[in-house]
Coordinates of C-alpha atoms in Angstrom, one line a residue:
X849 CA -67.3 75.1 -30.1
X850 CA -63.9 75.0 -28.9
X851 CA -61.8 70.9 -29.9
X852 CA -61.7 71.1 -25.8
X853 CA -65.3 71.9 -25.3
X854 CA -66.1 69.2 -27.6
X855 CA -63.0 66.9 -26.2
X856 CA -64.7 67.8 -22.6
X857 CA -67.9 66.6 -23.9
X858 CA -67.0 63.7 -24.9
X859 CA -65.8 62.7 -21.9
X860 CA -69.4 63.6 -19.5
X861 CA -71.1 61.9 -22.6
X862 CA -69.6 57.9 -22.1
X863 CA -68.2 57.7 -18.8
X864 CA -71.9 56.5 -16.7
X865 CA -71.4 54.5 -19.9
X866 CA -68.6 52.7 -18.9
X867 CA -69.5 53.3 -14.5
X868 CA -72.6 50.9 -16.9
X869 CA -70.5 48.4 -17.0
X870 CA -70.4 47.9 -20.8
X871 CA -67.2 48.0 -21.7
X872 CA -66.1 45.4 -19.1
X873 CA -67.8 42.4 -18.1
X874 CA -66.3 41.0 -14.7
X875 CA -66.4 37.0 -14.1
X876 CA -68.9 37.0 -10.0
X877 CA -69.4 33.5 -8.8
X878 CA -73.4 33.4 -9.0
X879 CA -76.0 31.1 -8.3
X880 CA -78.1 32.5 -11.7
X881 CA -77.0 30.5 -14.3
X882 CA -79.1 28.7 -16.8
X883 CA -80.5 25.3 -16.3
X884 CA -77.9 24.3 -13.5
X885 CA -78.4 24.6 -9.7
X886 CA -75.6 26.6 -7.6
X887 CA -75.5 26.4 -3.8
X888 CA -72.6 28.3 -2.2
X889 CA -71.3 26.7 1.2
X890 CA -68.5 28.5 3.3
X891 CA -66.0 26.4 3.9
X892 CA -64.9 26.2 7.7
X893 CA -63.5 23.3 9.7
X894 CA -66.5 21.3 10.3
X895 CA -68.1 21.9 6.4
X896 CA -64.0 20.9 4.8
X897 CA -64.7 17.4 6.9
X898 CA -68.2 17.2 4.6
X899 CA -67.1 18.1 1.6
X900 CA -63.9 16.1 1.5
X901 CA -65.9 12.7 2.4
X902 CA -69.5 13.8 0.0
X903 CA -67.3 12.9 -2.8
X904 CA -64.5 9.8 -2.5
X905 CA -61.2 9.8 -4.7
X906 CA -58.2 7.8 -4.9
X907 CA -55.0 9.8 -6.4
X908 CA -53.5 7.8 -9.2
X909 CA -50.2 5.9 -8.0
X910 CA -47.1 5.5 -10.0
X911 CA -46.8 2.6 -12.0
X912 CA -45.2 -0.4 -9.2
X913 CA -41.4 0.0 -11.3
X914 CA -41.9 4.0 -8.9
X915 CA -42.2 2.3 -5.4
X916 CA -39.8 -1.8 -5.9
X917 CA -36.4 -1.9 -4.9
X918 CA -33.9 -3.9 -7.8
X919 CA -34.8 -6.9 -6.8
X920 CA -38.7 -6.7 -5.6
X921 CA -40.7 -7.5 -8.3
X922 CA -40.9 -10.6 -10.6
X923 CA -37.9 -12.6 -10.2
X924 CA -34.9 -13.2 -13.5
X925 CA -34.4 -16.7 -14.6
X926 CA -30.0 -16.1 -13.0
X927 CA -32.2 -16.1 -9.4
X928 CA -32.9 -19.9 -9.6
X929 CA -28.7 -20.4 -9.3
X930 CA -28.7 -18.0 -6.7
X931 CA -27.3 -20.3 -3.7
X932 CA -29.8 -21.0 -0.6
X933 CA -29.4 -19.0 2.0
X934 CA -27.2 -19.7 4.6
X935 CA -27.7 -21.4 8.0
X936 CA -26.1 -20.5 10.6
X937 CA -27.5 -21.0 14.6
X938 CA -25.7 -17.7 16.0
X939 CA -26.4 -15.6 13.7
X940 CA -30.4 -14.9 12.8
X941 CA -32.5 -11.9 11.6
X942 CA -33.0 -8.5 12.6
X943 CA -36.0 -9.9 15.3
X944 CA -39.1 -7.8 13.9
X945 CA -40.7 -5.8 16.9
X946 CA -45.1 -6.1 18.3
X947 CA -46.4 -3.0 18.8
X948 CA -50.0 -4.4 19.0
X949 CA -52.7 -1.4 18.5
X950 CA -54.6 -1.8 21.7
X951 CA -58.0 -3.7 22.1
X952 CA -61.1 -2.1 20.8
X953 CA -64.9 -2.2 20.3
X954 CA -65.5 -0.7 17.4
X955 CA -68.6 2.3 18.6
X956 CA -72.3 1.8 17.5
X957 CA -72.5 2.1 14.0
X958 CA -73.5 6.5 12.9
X959 CA -75.6 6.2 9.4
X960 CA -72.8 9.1 7.1
X961 CA -73.5 10.6 3.8
X962 CA -73.2 7.5 1.0
X963 CA -74.8 4.7 2.5
X964 CA -78.7 3.8 0.7
X965 CA -81.8 3.4 2.7
X966 CA -84.6 1.2 1.9
X967 CA -87.8 2.4 2.7
X968 CA -90.1 -0.2 2.7
X969 CA -94.9 0.9 2.5
X970 CA -97.6 -1.6 1.5
X971 CA -98.7 -1.0 -2.4
X972 CA -102.0 0.6 -2.8
X973 CA -105.3 -1.6 -1.7
X974 CA -107.7 -2.7 -4.4
X975 CA -110.3 -4.1 -4.3
X976 CA -109.6 -5.1 -0.5
X977 CA -106.7 -7.7 -1.7
X978 CA -103.1 -5.6 -0.8
X979 CA -100.6 -5.2 -3.7
X980 CA -97.5 -5.9 -3.0
X981 CA -94.6 -3.3 -0.5
X982 CA -94.0 -0.6 -2.2
X983 CA -89.5 -0.5 -1.7
X984 CA -87.7 3.2 -2.8
X985 CA -84.1 3.3 -2.4
X986 CA -82.0 6.6 -1.1
X987 CA -78.8 7.5 -0.1
X988 CA -78.2 10.3 1.9
X989 CA -76.6 13.3 0.4
X990 CA -74.2 15.2 1.1
X991 CA -75.6 17.7 3.6
X992 CA -76.7 14.2 5.7
X993 CA -79.9 14.4 4.5
X994 CA -82.7 11.9 2.7
X995 CA -85.4 13.5 0.7
X996 CA -88.5 11.4 0.5
X997 CA -91.6 12.2 -1.6
X998 CA -94.8 14.5 0.2
X999 CA -92.2 14.1 3.0
X1000 CA -89.3 16.8 2.0
X1001 CA -85.7 16.4 3.7
X1002 CA -85.4 14.2 7.2
X1003 CA -81.5 14.9 8.2
X1004 CA -80.6 11.4 9.0
X1005 CA -76.9 11.1 9.3
X1006 CA -75.2 10.3 12.4
X1007 CA -77.6 8.4 13.4
X1008 CA -78.4 4.5 14.5
X1009 CA -80.7 3.0 12.5
X1010 CA -83.0 2.9 14.4
X1011 CA -83.2 6.6 15.1
X1012 CA -83.2 7.2 11.8
X1013 CA -87.2 4.9 11.4
X1014 CA -88.8 7.4 14.5
X1015 CA -88.0 10.4 12.7
X1016 CA -89.0 9.2 9.8
X1017 CA -91.9 8.4 12.1
X1018 CA -92.5 11.9 12.7
X1019 CA -91.9 13.4 9.5
X1020 CA -95.4 10.9 8.4
X1021 CA -97.1 11.9 11.6
X1022 CA -96.5 15.5 11.0
X1023 CA -97.9 15.5 7.7
X1024 CA -100.6 13.4 8.4
X1025 CA -99.2 10.2 6.3
X1026 CA -99.9 6.6 7.3
X1027 CA -96.7 6.4 9.1
X1028 CA -96.3 2.3 8.2
X1029 CA -93.3 1.3 7.2
X1030 CA -89.9 -0.1 7.5
X1031 CA -86.6 1.5 6.7
X1032 CA -83.9 -0.5 6.5
X1033 CA -79.8 -0.2 5.4
X1034 CA -79.0 -1.8 2.1
X1035 CA -75.3 0.1 1.5
X1036 CA -72.6 1.3 2.9
X1037 CA -70.1 3.2 1.9
X1038 CA -69.5 6.7 4.8
X1039 CA -67.5 4.3 6.6
X1040 CA -63.7 2.2 5.0
X1041 CA -61.1 0.2 5.7
X1042 CA -58.0 0.3 3.8
X1043 CA -55.9 -2.7 3.0
X1044 CA -53.3 -2.0 0.5
X1045 CA -49.2 -4.1 0.2
X1046 CA -48.5 -7.7 -0.1
X1047 CA -52.0 -8.7 -0.2
X1048 CA -54.2 -11.1 -4.0
X1049 CA -55.7 -7.6 -3.9
X1050 CA -55.7 -4.2 -2.1
X1051 CA -58.9 -2.0 -1.9
X1052 CA -61.8 -0.3 0.4
X1053 CA -63.3 -2.8 3.0
X1054 CA -67.0 -0.9 4.5
X1055 CA -67.0 -0.9 7.4
X1056 CA -70.5 -2.9 8.9
X1057 CA -72.5 -2.7 11.8
X1058 CA -70.8 -6.6 12.6
X1059 CA -67.1 -5.6 13.5
X1060 CA -64.1 -6.3 11.3
X1061 CA -61.4 -7.6 12.4
X1062 CA -58.3 -7.8 11.3
X1063 CA -58.6 -11.6 9.3
X1064 CA -61.5 -10.3 8.2
X1065 CA -60.1 -8.0 6.1
X1066 CA -57.1 -9.7 5.3
X1067 CA -59.0 -12.7 3.6
X1068 CA -61.5 -9.7 1.8
X1069 CA -57.7 -9.4 0.3
X1070 CA -57.5 -12.0 -1.1
X1071 CA -55.2 -13.3 1.8
X1072 CA -51.6 -12.3 2.3
X1073 CA -49.4 -12.5 -0.6
X1074 CA -45.7 -12.9 0.9
X1075 CA -44.5 -16.1 2.5
X1076 CA -41.5 -14.4 4.0
X1077 CA -42.6 -15.3 8.1
X1078 CA -39.0 -13.7 9.2
X1079 CA -39.6 -10.2 7.4
X1080 CA -42.9 -9.6 6.4
X1081 CA -45.1 -7.8 8.9
X1082 CA -48.6 -5.8 8.9
X1083 CA -48.4 -2.2 10.0
X1084 CA -51.7 -0.2 10.8
X1085 CA -52.0 4.1 11.3
X1086 CA -54.7 4.8 13.2
X1087 CA -55.4 8.1 13.9
X1088 CA -51.6 9.0 13.0
X1089 CA -50.6 6.1 15.4
X1090 CA -48.9 3.1 13.7
X1091 CA -48.3 -0.2 14.6
X1092 CA -46.8 -3.2 13.8
X1093 CA -47.8 -7.4 13.6
X1094 CA -44.5 -8.9 12.6
X1095 CA -46.5 -12.1 10.2
X1096 CA -44.7 -14.7 12.9
X1097 CA -47.4 -13.2 15.4
X1098 CA -49.8 -12.2 13.8
X1099 CA -49.9 -16.3 12.9
X1100 CA -48.9 -17.6 16.2
X1101 CA -51.4 -15.5 18.1
X1102 CA -55.2 -15.8 17.2
X1103 CA -56.0 -13.4 20.0
X1104 CA -53.9 -10.3 17.2
X1105 CA -56.2 -12.4 14.0
X1106 CA -59.5 -11.1 15.6
X1107 CA -57.8 -7.1 16.3
X1108 CA -61.1 -5.2 15.8
X1109 CA -60.2 -2.3 12.8
X1110 CA -62.0 0.6 12.8
X1111 CA -63.4 3.5 10.4
X1112 CA -60.4 5.4 8.5
X1113 CA -57.7 2.8 9.3
X1114 CA -55.1 2.3 6.6
X1115 CA -53.5 -1.3 6.9
X1116 CA -50.4 -1.8 4.7
X1117 CA -48.1 -5.9 4.4
X1118 CA -44.9 -5.6 3.1
X1119 CA -41.5 -6.9 4.0
X1120 CA -37.6 -5.3 4.4
X1121 CA -36.2 -8.2 2.8
X1122 CA -35.1 -7.3 -0.9
X1123 CA -32.7 -8.8 -3.5
X1124 CA -29.8 -5.5 -2.4
X1125 CA -30.6 -6.5 1.6
X1126 CA -29.4 -9.9 -0.3
X1127 CA -26.7 -8.7 -1.7
X1128 CA -25.1 -7.2 1.5
X1129 CA -26.0 -10.0 3.7
X1130 CA -24.4 -12.5 1.5
X1131 CA -20.6 -10.4 1.8
X1132 CA -21.2 -10.1 5.2
X1133 CA -20.9 -13.4 5.6
X1134 CA -19.9 -15.7 2.5
X1135 CA -16.8 -16.5 4.6
X1136 CA -19.1 -18.4 6.9
X1137 CA -21.0 -20.5 3.6
X1138 CA -19.2 -24.4 3.3
X1139 CA -18.5 -22.7 -0.7
X1140 CA -15.0 -22.8 -1.8
X1141 CA -13.3 -20.3 -3.2
X1142 CA -15.0 -20.1 -7.2
X1143 CA -18.1 -21.4 -5.7
X1144 CA -17.7 -18.0 -3.8
X1145 CA -16.7 -15.8 -6.8
X1146 CA -19.8 -17.7 -8.8
X1147 CA -22.3 -17.3 -6.0
X1148 CA -21.1 -13.3 -5.9
X1149 CA -20.7 -12.6 -9.7
X1150 CA -24.6 -14.3 -10.4
X1151 CA -26.2 -12.7 -7.2
X1152 CA -24.2 -9.4 -8.6
X1153 CA -25.9 -9.7 -12.3
X1154 CA -29.4 -10.7 -10.6
X1155 CA -29.6 -7.6 -9.0
X1156 CA -28.2 -5.8 -12.2
X1157 CA -30.2 -8.0 -14.6
X1158 CA -33.5 -6.0 -12.0
X1159 CA -32.5 -3.0 -11.3
X1160 CA -32.5 -1.9 -15.4
X1161 CA -35.5 -3.2 -15.7
X1162 CA -36.7 -0.7 -13.5
X1163 CA -35.0 2.3 -14.6
X1164 CA -36.5 1.5 -18.0
X1165 CA -40.0 1.3 -17.0
X1166 CA -39.9 4.7 -15.0
X1167 CA -38.4 5.8 -18.2
X1168 CA -40.2 4.5 -19.8
X1169 CA -43.6 5.0 -17.7
X1170 CA -41.6 9.3 -17.7
X1171 CA -42.3 9.4 -21.9
X1172 CA -45.7 8.3 -21.8
X1173 CA -46.5 11.2 -19.2
X1174 CA -44.8 13.8 -20.9
X1175 CA -46.7 13.1 -24.3
X1176 CA -50.1 12.4 -22.4
X1177 CA -50.9 9.0 -23.2
X1178 CA -50.7 8.5 -19.1
X1179 CA -54.2 9.4 -17.6
X1180 CA -54.2 11.8 -15.1
X1181 CA -56.2 13.3 -13.8
X1182 CA -55.8 18.1 -12.5
X1183 CA -57.7 20.8 -11.0
X1184 CA -58.8 24.9 -13.6
X1185 CA -57.7 27.7 -12.0
X1186 CA -58.9 30.4 -12.7
X1187 CA -59.5 33.6 -12.0
X1188 CA -56.6 36.2 -10.2
X1189 CA -53.8 33.8 -10.3
X1190 CA -50.8 35.4 -11.8
X1191 CA -51.0 32.2 -14.1
X1192 CA -55.0 30.3 -15.2
X1193 CA -53.5 27.0 -15.4
X1194 CA -55.0 22.9 -15.3
X1195 CA -52.2 21.6 -12.4
X1196 CA -52.6 18.4 -12.6
X1197 CA -53.3 16.1 -9.2
X1198 CA -50.4 14.2 -7.4
X1199 CA -49.8 10.4 -7.8
X1200 CA -50.4 8.6 -4.9
X1201 CA -51.7 11.8 -1.8
X1202 CA -53.8 14.8 -1.8
X1203 CA -53.8 18.4 -3.4
X1204 CA -55.3 20.2 -1.0
X1205 CA -57.0 24.5 -1.7
X1206 CA -53.6 25.7 -0.1
X1207 CA -50.6 24.1 -2.9
X1208 CA -52.8 25.1 -5.6
X1209 CA -53.9 29.1 -3.8
X1210 CA -49.3 29.6 -3.6
X1211 CA -48.7 26.7 -6.4
X1212 CA -48.3 27.4 -9.8
X1213 CA -46.9 31.1 -8.5
X1214 CA -50.0 31.9 -6.7
X1215 CA -52.3 34.5 -6.6
X1216 CA -52.2 38.3 -7.0
X1217 CA -52.8 40.1 -3.5
X1218 CA -53.4 43.3 -5.4
X1219 CA -55.7 42.3 -7.5
X1220 CA -57.4 39.0 -6.2
X1221 CA -59.9 39.7 -3.4
X1222 CA -59.7 37.3 -0.8
X1223 CA -62.6 37.0 1.0
X1224 CA -63.9 35.9 -2.1
X1225 CA -62.3 31.8 -3.2
X1226 CA -64.0 29.1 -4.7
X1227 CA -63.7 26.5 -5.3
X1228 CA -66.6 25.1 -8.1
X1229 CA -66.4 21.5 -7.4
X1230 CA -70.3 19.8 -10.3
X1231 CA -72.2 16.9 -8.8
X1232 CA -71.7 13.1 -10.2
X1233 CA -75.1 12.1 -8.9
X1234 CA -76.6 12.0 -12.6
X1235 CA -80.0 12.5 -11.3
X1236 CA -78.7 16.3 -9.9
X1237 CA -78.0 17.6 -13.5
X1238 CA -74.4 18.3 -12.6
X1239 CA -75.8 21.4 -10.0
X1240 CA -72.4 22.7 -9.1
X1241 CA -71.1 23.5 -5.5
X1242 CA -69.8 26.7 -4.4
X1243 CA -67.3 25.8 -1.5
X1244 CA -66.3 29.6 -0.3
X1245 CA -63.8 30.6 1.9
X1246 CA -63.4 33.7 3.1
X1247 CA -59.3 34.6 3.4
X1248 CA -59.4 38.3 4.7
X1249 CA -58.3 36.8 7.3
X1250 CA -55.2 34.6 7.0
X1251 CA -55.7 32.1 9.7
X1252 CA -58.5 30.8 7.0
X1253 CA -56.3 29.8 5.3
X1254 CA -55.4 26.6 7.3
X1255 CA -59.0 25.4 6.0
X1256 CA -57.4 25.5 3.0
X1257 CA -54.5 23.2 3.5
X1258 CA -57.5 20.7 4.7
X1259 CA -59.5 20.8 1.7
X1260 CA -59.0 18.2 -0.6
X1261 CA -59.1 18.7 -4.4
X1262 CA -61.2 16.1 -6.7
X1263 CA -60.5 15.5 -10.7
X1264 CA -61.9 19.0 -12.8
X1265 CA -62.6 21.1 -9.3
X1266 CA -62.0 24.6 -10.5
X1267 CA -60.9 26.9 -8.2
X1268 CA -61.7 30.4 -8.9
X1269 CA -60.4 33.6 -7.4
X1270 CA -62.4 36.9 -7.9
X1271 CA -61.1 40.4 -8.9
X1272 CA -61.3 43.2 -6.1
X1273 CA -64.3 46.2 -7.4
X1274 CA -60.9 48.3 -7.8
X1275 CA -59.7 46.1 -10.0
X1276 CA -63.1 46.0 -11.9
X1277 CA -62.9 49.5 -12.5
X1278 CA -59.4 49.6 -14.0
X1279 CA -59.9 47.0 -15.9
X1280 CA -62.5 48.9 -17.4
X1281 CA -60.4 51.7 -17.5
X1282 CA -58.0 50.1 -19.0
X1283 CA -60.0 49.5 -22.1
X1284 CA -62.2 53.1 -22.4
X1285 CA -59.2 55.5 -22.4
X1286 CA -57.6 54.1 -25.9
X1287 CA -60.9 54.9 -27.8
X1288 CA -61.5 58.0 -25.8
X1289 CA -58.3 59.5 -25.6
X1290 CA -58.4 58.8 -29.8
X1291 CA -61.7 60.3 -29.6
X1292 CA -60.5 63.6 -27.3
X1293 CA -57.5 63.7 -30.6
X1294 CA -60.0 63.2 -32.7
X1295 CA -62.4 66.4 -31.6
X1296 CA -59.9 68.5 -31.0
X1297 CA -57.4 68.0 -33.9
X1298 CA -61.3 69.0 -35.4

């Protein structure tokens, strides 16, 4: 046999092996994974809301020094030497405008993902005596159901407590089980109002069936931490609208204190007054302050020094934080990019805001449209519930139609999410061929030389 014939024979012998995937194994997202359940859910305009709500996340905040202006932090000792604010009757602060939200009546409470329910059933009777009631607690899962032994999954999300009780009653009757039970709500986790800024303890406050008023929310956050009623204001963000209640109006009007808050409201207390503004105010009004020339110069010099020291303190604090971050000494949250990204990488979640799937797809160099399969983009998210043993939800985005990327812009990523893009079938074949051809060529040369 000639060398060329030996070479062709070798090609025919090995090509079937490449077709079987022996030389290259392509990574694929599958629901077959040893000891871990993988559930695939298509990302749509509806399921993206479920994905965002089922795993709440509050982004890490930068230190307070990044939000303060010079002088808004802890006072320095030089502030004690500043003159009192000038008492000039015809020069008053600019009045803050009152833009209160319209009075609303909160809608009836509906159960949601994360809410906790207690199912109370009579205990088994022994020798004619009834034992203590059995109390079983369930958390509404991401798919809107609770799983009751002997009954299975019952959808309760979106129902009132009474309707949920009726749904459970029907499920017991359908399975011919004694439907004697009581249903109680023990945890409120699906609806929140955020309150922050100049309050003692910024936090998220649970919304319950009883309406939550503005004064109750402020009290739950430890009360206001500013006494400046001239510049202080309460701002309320609600479904894209911004409302403003100056503190003077808030304390003077009980109806403002009794305003009902709704699920998703964000309340922020702040002030427009700081030492930088004070510096400008004093400079503009120094001639009307009854101080002699030397006293005016001393007052302005001390004010400049106080503001300068405070500004230097802020700059040093920010610089130290930046250095610690670069050295990996500050805690951060990350997501991971794998598959057909131009560069597989660990991507930090930003401070103070959410990172969405579109940010990940188009950041860090994006992904290759030549090798990536746009119909198989996944966000892999492990369950934080210990009872589910790390079960993984694969949120699947089919982006063959670029319009689907609008959903990606609303899909919020969470710490330790893995964003994975599968390769195209032709890419799989090409990479297998890349691995195989060098050895095939060498074998051919050997055969030809023989």
